[in-house]
PDB file of C-alpha atoms in Angstrom:
ATOM      1  CA  MET R   1     139.488 113.769 124.706  1.00  0.00           C
ATOM      2  CA  ILE R   2     137.989 110.294 124.780  1.00  0.00           C
ATOM      3  CA  VAL R   3     136.989 108.559 127.927  1.00  0.00           C
ATOM      4  CA  VAL R   4     137.187 104.733 127.873  1.00  0.00           C
ATOM      5  CA  MET R   5     136.491 101.883 130.251  1.00  0.00           C
ATOM      6  CA  LYS R   6     139.859 101.104 131.841  1.00  0.00           C
ATOM      7  CA  LYS R   7     138.784  98.092 133.899  1.00  0.00           C
ATOM      8  CA  SER R   8     135.584  96.544 135.238  1.00  0.00           C
ATOM      9  CA  ASP R   9     134.713  94.276 138.111  1.00  0.00           C
ATOM     10  CA  PHE R  10     131.459  92.285 138.030  1.00  0.00           C
ATOM     11  CA  GLY R  11     131.585  92.025 141.767  1.00  0.00           C
ATOM     12  CA  GLN R  12     132.080  88.881 143.776  1.00  0.00           C
ATOM     13  CA  VAL R  13     130.751  87.832 147.161  1.00  0.00           C
ATOM     14  CA  GLY R  14     130.777  90.934 149.417  1.00  0.00           C
ATOM     15  CA  ARG R  15     131.873  93.366 146.638  1.00  0.00           C
ATOM     16  CA  LYS R  16     129.905  95.695 144.493  1.00  0.00           C
ATOM     17  CA  PRO R  17     130.250  95.742 140.727  1.00  0.00           C
ATOM     18  CA  ARG R  18     132.258  98.689 139.448  1.00  0.00           C
ATOM     19  CA  ILE R  19     133.690 100.230 136.304  1.00  0.00           C
ATOM     20  CA  ASP R  20     136.772 102.518 136.207  1.00  0.00           C
ATOM     21  CA  PHE R  21     136.911 105.096 133.419  1.00  0.00           C
ATOM     22  CA  ALA R  22     140.066 106.737 132.160  1.00  0.00           C
ATOM     23  CA  CYS R  23     141.275 109.063 129.520  1.00  0.00           C
ATOM     24  CA  GLU R  24     142.291 107.070 126.486  1.00  0.00           C
ATOM     25  CA  ARG R  25     145.432 109.165 126.003  1.00  0.00           C
ATOM     26  CA  HIS R  26     146.791 109.032 129.556  1.00  0.00           C
ATOM     27  CA  GLY R  27     145.414 105.877 130.936  1.00  0.00           C
ATOM     28  CA  SER R  28     144.465 106.950 134.470  1.00  0.00           C
ATOM     29  CA  TYR R  29     141.630 109.000 135.955  1.00  0.00           C
ATOM     30  CA  ARG R  30     143.649 111.845 137.476  1.00  0.00           C
ATOM     31  CA  ARG R  31     143.591 115.371 136.149  1.00  0.00           C
ATOM     32  CA  HIS R  32     145.317 116.262 132.851  1.00  0.00           C
ATOM     33  CA  ASN R  33     146.977 119.451 131.804  1.00  0.00           C
ATOM     34  CA  TYR R  34     147.078 119.013 127.993  1.00  0.00           C
ATOM     35  CA  ASP R  35     144.835 120.808 125.572  1.00  0.00           C
ATOM     36  CA  ILE R  36     141.809 119.147 124.139  1.00  0.00           C
ATOM     37  CA  ALA R  37     142.628 117.689 120.771  1.00  0.00           C
ATOM     38  CA  GLN R  38     141.436 119.589 117.667  1.00  0.00           C
ATOM     39  CA  ASN R  39     141.097 116.288 115.653  1.00  0.00           C
ATOM     40  CA  LEU R  40     140.744 112.774 116.911  1.00  0.00           C
ATOM     41  CA  GLU R  41     143.416 111.139 114.633  1.00  0.00           C
ATOM     42  CA  GLY R  42     145.421 108.543 116.539  1.00  0.00           C
ATOM     43  CA  HIS R  43     142.661 107.824 119.072  1.00  0.00           C
ATOM     44  CA  SER R  44     141.669 104.154 118.960  1.00  0.00           C
ATOM     45  CA  TYR R  45     137.979 104.851 119.514  1.00  0.00           C
ATOM     46  CA  ALA R  46     137.709 107.489 116.743  1.00  0.00           C
ATOM     47  CA  GLY R  47     139.875 105.414 114.416  1.00  0.00           C
ATOM     48  CA  ARG R  48     137.486 102.417 114.407  1.00  0.00           C
ATOM     49  CA  LEU R  49     136.467 101.285 110.951  1.00  0.00           C
ATOM     50  CA  THR R  50     132.880 101.492 109.853  1.00  0.00           C
ATOM     51  CA  GLU R  51     131.147  98.499 108.361  1.00  0.00           C
ATOM     52  CA  LYS R  52     131.746  99.912 104.832  1.00  0.00           C
ATOM     53  CA  GLY R  53     135.402 100.631 105.706  1.00  0.00           C
ATOM     54  CA  THR R  54     135.825  97.057 107.030  1.00  0.00           C
ATOM     55  CA  SER R  55     134.328  95.517 103.916  1.00  0.00           C
ATOM     56  CA  ILE R  56     136.635  97.657 101.754  1.00  0.00           C
ATOM     57  CA  LEU R  57     139.602  96.555 103.876  1.00  0.00           C
ATOM     58  CA  VAL R  58     138.637  92.877 103.627  1.00  0.00           C
ATOM     59  CA  ASN R  59     138.220  92.989  99.845  1.00  0.00           C
ATOM     60  CA  MET R  60     141.548  94.703  99.374  1.00  0.00           C
ATOM     61  CA  ALA R  61     143.363  92.409 101.865  1.00  0.00           C
ATOM     62  CA  LYS R  62     142.084  89.398  99.957  1.00  0.00           C
ATOM     63  CA  LYS R  63     143.758  90.838  96.844  1.00  0.00           C
ATOM     64  CA  HIS R  64     147.016  91.315  98.792  1.00  0.00           C
ATOM     65  CA  VAL R  65     146.947  95.098  98.529  1.00  0.00           C
ATOM     66  CA  ARG R  66     149.559  96.803 100.720  1.00  0.00           C
ATOM     67  CA  PRO R  67     148.252  98.296 103.987  1.00  0.00           C
ATOM     68  CA  LYS R  68     149.505 101.759 102.994  1.00  0.00           C
ATOM     69  CA  GLU R  69     147.262 101.661  99.919  1.00  0.00           C
ATOM     70  CA  ILE R  70     144.327 100.301 101.914  1.00  0.00           C
ATOM     71  CA  SER R  71     144.623 103.205 104.350  1.00  0.00           C
ATOM     72  CA  TYR R  72     144.744 105.682 101.420  1.00  0.00           C
ATOM     73  CA  THR R  73     141.600 104.118  99.901  1.00  0.00           C
ATOM     74  CA  LEU R  74     139.748 104.180 103.219  1.00  0.00           C
ATOM     75  CA  LYS R  75     140.519 107.884 103.698  1.00  0.00           C
ATOM     76  CA  GLN R  76     139.503 108.652 100.073  1.00  0.00           C
ATOM     77  CA  ASN R  77     136.091 106.969 100.575  1.00  0.00           C
ATOM     78  CA  ASP R  78     135.369 108.533 103.928  1.00  0.00           C
ATOM     79  CA  ASP R  79     136.320 112.107 104.827  1.00  0.00           C
ATOM     80  CA  THR R  80     135.693 111.470 108.500  1.00  0.00           C
ATOM     81  CA  ASN R  81     138.106 108.504 108.677  1.00  0.00           C
ATOM     82  CA  VAL R  82     140.922 109.183 111.147  1.00  0.00           C
ATOM     83  CA  SER R  83     142.277 105.633 111.390  1.00  0.00           C
ATOM     84  CA  THR R  84     146.038 105.155 111.499  1.00  0.00           C
ATOM     85  CA  MET R  85     148.217 102.517 109.924  1.00  0.00           C
ATOM     86  CA  ARG R  86     148.091 100.601 113.246  1.00  0.00           C
ATOM     87  CA  HIS R  87     144.293 100.319 112.855  1.00  0.00           C
ATOM     88  CA  VAL R  88     144.686  99.003 109.347  1.00  0.00           C
ATOM     89  CA  TYR R  89     147.415  96.444 110.392  1.00  0.00           C
ATOM     90  CA  ASN R  90     145.241  95.261 113.329  1.00  0.00           C
ATOM     91  CA  ALA R  91     142.165  94.904 111.132  1.00  0.00           C
ATOM     92  CA  CYS R  92     144.177  92.909 108.503  1.00  0.00           C
ATOM     93  CA  GLN R  93     145.526  90.645 111.189  1.00  0.00           C
ATOM     94  CA  LYS R  94     142.016  90.119 112.592  1.00  0.00           C
ATOM     95  CA  PHE R  95     140.696  89.259 109.146  1.00  0.00           C
ATOM     96  CA  ARG R  96     143.556  86.730 108.510  1.00  0.00           C
ATOM     97  CA  LEU R  97     142.985  85.014 111.843  1.00  0.00           C
ATOM     98  CA  LYS R  98     139.237  84.800 111.160  1.00  0.00           C
ATOM     99  CA  GLU R  99     139.933  83.427 107.691  1.00  0.00           C
ATOM    100  CA  GLN R 100     142.207  80.682 109.015  1.00  0.00           C
ATOM    101  CA  ALA R 101     139.467  79.449 111.370  1.00  0.00           C
ATOM    102  CA  GLY R 102     141.860  77.373 113.535  1.00  0.00           C
ATOM    103  CA  ARG R 103     143.501  75.537 110.583  1.00  0.00           C
ATOM    104  CA  THR R 104     147.216  74.915 110.463  1.00  0.00           C
ATOM    105  CA  GLN R 105     149.344  76.539 107.811  1.00  0.00           C
ATOM    106  CA  MET R 106     149.445  73.294 105.815  1.00  0.00           C
ATOM    107  CA  GLN R 107     145.629  72.972 105.975  1.00  0.00           C
ATOM    108  CA  GLN R 108     145.297  76.546 104.918  1.00  0.00           C
ATOM    109  CA  LEU R 109     147.674  76.020 102.017  1.00  0.00           C
ATOM    110  CA  MET R 110     145.780  72.875 100.829  1.00  0.00           C
ATOM    111  CA  ASN R 111     142.467  74.764 101.119  1.00  0.00           C
ATOM    112  CA  ARG R 112     143.777  77.673  99.033  1.00  0.00           C
ATOM    113  CA  LEU R 113     145.100  75.367  96.380  1.00  0.00           C
ATOM    114  CA  VAL R 114     141.679  73.749  95.993  1.00  0.00           C
ATOM    115  CA  GLU R 115     139.881  77.124  96.087  1.00  0.00           C
ATOM    116  CA  ASN R 116     142.050  78.557  93.307  1.00  0.00           C
ATOM    117  CA  LYS R 117     141.845  75.412  91.239  1.00  0.00           C
ATOM    118  CA  TYR R 118     145.585  74.652  91.268  1.00  0.00           C
ATOM    119  CA  ILE R 119     146.849  71.307  90.091  1.00  0.00           C
ATOM    120  CA  GLU R 120     147.977  69.624  93.284  1.00  0.00           C
ATOM    121  CA  TRP R 121     149.563  66.293  94.219  1.00  0.00           C
ATOM    122  CA  HIS R 122     150.829  65.266  97.607  1.00  0.00           C
ATOM    123  CA  ARG R 123     152.045  62.098  99.382  1.00  0.00           C
ATOM    124  CA  THR R 124     151.891  61.601 103.134  1.00  0.00           C
ATOM    125  CA  TYR R 125     153.490  59.128 105.570  1.00  0.00           C
ATOM    126  CA  MET R 126     150.784  56.610 106.334  1.00  0.00           C
ATOM    127  CA  GLU R 127     151.609  56.218 110.076  1.00  0.00           C
ATOM    128  CA  THR R 128     151.720  59.902 111.013  1.00  0.00           C
ATOM    129  CA  ASN R 129     149.699  61.580 108.147  1.00  0.00           C
ATOM    130  CA  ILE R 130     152.587  64.105 107.757  1.00  0.00           C
ATOM    131  CA  VAL R 131     153.088  65.436 104.253  1.00  0.00           C
ATOM    132  CA  GLN R 132     156.107  63.893 102.681  1.00  0.00           C
ATOM    133  CA  ASP R 133     155.959  65.429  99.162  1.00  0.00           C
ATOM    134  CA  LEU R 134     153.838  68.240  97.789  1.00  0.00           C
ATOM    135  CA  PHE R 135     153.611  69.628  94.232  1.00  0.00           C
ATOM    136  CA  TRP R 136     151.308  72.340  92.858  1.00  0.00           C
ATOM    137  CA  ALA R 137     151.063  74.262  89.647  1.00  0.00           C
ATOM    138  CA  HIS R 138     148.759  76.930  88.250  1.00  0.00           C
ATOM    139  CA  PRO R 139     146.626  75.538  85.387  1.00  0.00           C
ATOM    140  CA  TYR R 140     147.868  78.228  83.079  1.00  0.00           C
ATOM    141  CA  LEU R 141     151.437  77.148  83.687  1.00  0.00           C
ATOM    142  CA  VAL R 142     150.591  73.582  82.805  1.00  0.00           C
ATOM    143  CA  ASP R 143     149.279  74.850  79.466  1.00  0.00           C
ATOM    144  CA  LEU R 144     152.516  76.759  78.946  1.00  0.00           C
ATOM    145  CA  LEU R 145     154.500  73.575  79.746  1.00  0.00           C
ATOM    146  CA  ARG R 146     152.565  71.684  77.144  1.00  0.00           C
ATOM    147  CA  ALA R 147     153.271  74.363  74.540  1.00  0.00           C
ATOM    148  CA  PHE R 148     156.952  74.848  75.492  1.00  0.00           C
ATOM    149  CA  SER R 149     158.048  71.535  76.947  1.00  0.00           C
ATOM    150  CA  ARG R 150     161.819  72.196  76.662  1.00  0.00           C
ATOM    151  CA  VAL R 151     161.872  75.108  79.078  1.00  0.00           C
ATOM    152  CA  ILE R 152     161.033  74.668  82.691  1.00  0.00           C
ATOM    153  CA  ILE R 153     161.641  77.188  85.452  1.00  0.00           C
ATOM    154  CA  MET R 154     161.117  76.086  89.060  1.00  0.00           C
ATOM    155  CA  ASP R 155     161.112  78.277  92.134  1.00  0.00           C
ATOM    156  CA  CYS R 156     162.452  76.561  95.160  1.00  0.00           C
ATOM    157  CA  THR R 157     163.365  79.376  97.537  1.00  0.00           C
ATOM    158  CA  TYR R 158     160.420  79.566  99.941  1.00  0.00           C
ATOM    159  CA  LYS R 159     161.866  79.683 103.515  1.00  0.00           C
ATOM    160  CA  THR R 160     164.604  77.206 102.707  1.00  0.00           C
ATOM    161  CA  ASN R 161     166.981  79.036 105.070  1.00  0.00           C
ATOM    162  CA  ARG R 162     164.492  79.126 107.924  1.00  0.00           C
ATOM    163  CA  TYR R 163     163.798  75.360 107.939  1.00  0.00           C
ATOM    164  CA  ARG R 164     167.139  74.305 106.486  1.00  0.00           C
ATOM    165  CA  LEU R 165     165.329  71.983 104.072  1.00  0.00           C
ATOM    166  CA  PRO R 166     165.362  72.009 100.285  1.00  0.00           C
ATOM    167  CA  LEU R 167     161.957  72.767  98.873  1.00  0.00           C
ATOM    168  CA  LEU R 168     162.821  71.151  95.562  1.00  0.00           C
ATOM    169  CA  GLU R 169     164.598  67.838  95.476  1.00  0.00           C
ATOM    170  CA  ILE R 170     164.885  65.814  92.234  1.00  0.00           C
ATOM    171  CA  ARG R 171     166.221  62.299  92.418  1.00  0.00           C
ATOM    172  CA  ALA R 172     167.247  60.338  89.427  1.00  0.00           C
ATOM    173  CA  SER R 173     167.730  56.635  89.567  1.00  0.00           C
ATOM    174  CA  SER R 174     170.723  55.433  87.597  1.00  0.00           C
ATOM    175  CA  TYR R 175     170.637  52.318  85.550  1.00  0.00           C
ATOM    176  CA  GLU R 176     173.973  50.473  85.583  1.00  0.00           C
ATOM    177  CA  GLY R 177     173.022  47.566  83.360  1.00  0.00           C
ATOM    178  CA  HIS R 178     175.743  48.129  80.758  1.00  0.00           C
TER     179      HIS R 178
END
């Protein structure tokens, strides 16, 4: 079994500092009647990732590898690894939050476009600095467009139902001079 710190009190005026310990599995400090575990799989303390495991997880998460495959790789590289999928999910979430560094989703997107050398163009409303129009394309796709200029495929399905806004809107001005 693993004993963890349940709560602590630094002590205020007239009170002594104290720490309450508890069994990680049960959550209180009363007696338990279950057998001692033969392995520590599922215990949060034992499932912590090592520095090497964390670096493997970060590298794989950057490449958008599925958490199931990350967990498999971690267990292959370390025979003593008893982390669960929950540990992997939590570590991936912690990495993503750290990577965002307080930026909004739009700031994160613009940053990624620059990092990955995408061709990007945007227009904002002057008064509010809100993005009005945004276009991006991978440089390789621009080369393909130059080679095959008669075929264009555009994907405009990203969360259109969630925001009820079209992602792709093409306007053509008509000329009625005749």
